[in-house]
Amino acid sequence: MKKRAAVENTLHALLVLVLSLGLIRIVWYAIALVITDIYPPPPRPASPDDGKPTPQDIAESLNTIWLSFDFDHCRNVCLVSRVACKLKGCIGVPGTKNWD
């Protein structure tokens, strides 16, 4: 009987410890969220490349088959090559580079 009581007490202590640690972790996480809300990170300065396609976007546009009315792909292709722009049928699509 005493042995069973000792096991029950040990299991109860472990349960209380696990639940207490879980509660402390949840409270700690909530405090961290509140702190990040109070002090938001500074806004990222606009770089001169904003709005321009990345080299990965251009490579994807050149290496995939797409419909001619996809303006993003036309913009990416016409930015790089006049011949590719003409072959893809993108000359005159709004937002593309004009080759003179």
Coordinates of C-alpha atoms in Angstrom, one line a residue:
M1 CA 0.0 0.0 0.0
K2 CA 2.8 2.4 0.9
K3 CA 4.6 1.6 -2.4
R4 CA 1.5 2.4 -4.4
A5 CA 1.1 5.7 -2.6
A6 CA 4.7 6.6 -3.3
V7 CA 4.2 5.8 -7.0
E8 CA 1.0 7.9 -7.1
N9 CA 2.7 10.8 -5.4
T10 CA 5.7 10.6 -7.8
L11 CA 3.4 10.5 -10.8
H12 CA 1.3 13.4 -9.4
A13 CA 4.5 15.5 -8.9
L14 CA 5.6 14.8 -12.4
L15 CA 2.2 15.8 -13.8
V16 CA 2.2 19.0 -11.8
L17 CA 5.8 19.7 -13.0
V18 CA 4.9 19.1 -16.7
L19 CA 1.7 21.2 -16.6
S20 CA 3.5 24.0 -14.7
L21 CA 6.3 24.1 -17.3
G22 CA 3.8 24.1 -20.1
L23 CA 1.9 27.0 -18.5
I24 CA 5.2 28.9 -18.0
R25 CA 6.1 28.4 -21.6
I26 CA 2.7 29.6 -22.9
V27 CA 2.9 32.7 -20.7
W28 CA 6.5 33.4 -21.9
Y29 CA 5.4 33.1 -25.5
A30 CA 2.5 35.5 -24.9
I31 CA 4.8 38.0 -23.4
A32 CA 7.2 37.7 -26.3
L33 CA 4.3 38.4 -28.7
V34 CA 3.2 41.4 -26.8
I35 CA 6.7 42.8 -26.8
T36 CA 7.0 42.4 -30.6
D37 CA 3.6 44.2 -31.0
I38 CA 4.8 47.1 -28.8
Y39 CA 8.1 47.4 -30.6
P40 CA 7.5 46.4 -34.3
P41 CA 10.6 46.0 -36.5
P42 CA 11.5 49.1 -38.5
P43 CA 10.2 49.2 -42.0
R44 CA 12.5 48.0 -44.7
P45 CA 13.8 50.8 -46.9
A46 CA 12.7 50.6 -50.5
S47 CA 15.5 49.4 -52.7
P48 CA 15.9 50.7 -56.3
D49 CA 15.1 47.2 -57.6
D50 CA 11.6 47.1 -56.3
G51 CA 9.1 46.3 -59.0
K52 CA 11.7 44.8 -61.3
P53 CA 11.8 41.1 -61.9
T54 CA 14.5 39.0 -60.3
P55 CA 16.9 37.0 -62.5
Q56 CA 15.1 33.9 -61.3
D57 CA 11.7 35.3 -62.6
I58 CA 13.3 36.1 -65.9
A59 CA 14.8 32.6 -66.2
E60 CA 11.5 31.0 -65.3
S61 CA 9.7 33.1 -68.0
L62 CA 12.3 32.1 -70.6
N63 CA 12.3 28.4 -69.7
T64 CA 8.6 27.7 -69.5
I65 CA 5.7 27.5 -71.9
W66 CA 3.0 30.0 -71.1
L67 CA 0.0 31.7 -72.7
S68 CA 0.7 34.9 -74.6
F69 CA -1.7 37.0 -72.5
D70 CA 0.4 36.5 -69.3
F71 CA 1.7 40.0 -68.8
D72 CA 4.3 39.1 -66.2
H73 CA 6.1 36.6 -68.5
C74 CA 5.9 39.0 -71.4
R75 CA 7.4 41.8 -69.3
N76 CA 10.2 39.5 -68.1
V77 CA 11.1 38.2 -71.6
C78 CA 10.9 41.6 -73.3
L79 CA 13.2 43.1 -70.6
V80 CA 16.0 40.7 -71.6
S81 CA 15.8 40.1 -75.4
R82 CA 14.1 41.7 -78.3
V83 CA 14.2 38.5 -80.3
A84 CA 12.7 36.4 -77.5
C85 CA 10.0 39.1 -77.1
K86 CA 9.1 38.9 -80.8
L87 CA 9.1 35.1 -80.8
K88 CA 6.9 34.9 -77.8
G89 CA 4.4 37.4 -79.4
C90 CA 4.8 39.9 -76.7
I91 CA 5.5 43.0 -78.8
G92 CA 2.9 45.6 -78.0
V93 CA 1.7 44.0 -74.7
P94 CA 1.1 46.7 -72.1
G95 CA 3.9 47.0 -69.6
T96 CA 6.6 45.6 -71.8
K97 CA 9.8 47.2 -72.9
N98 CA 9.5 49.0 -76.3
W99 CA 12.3 47.9 -78.7
D100 CA 13.0 50.6 -81.3

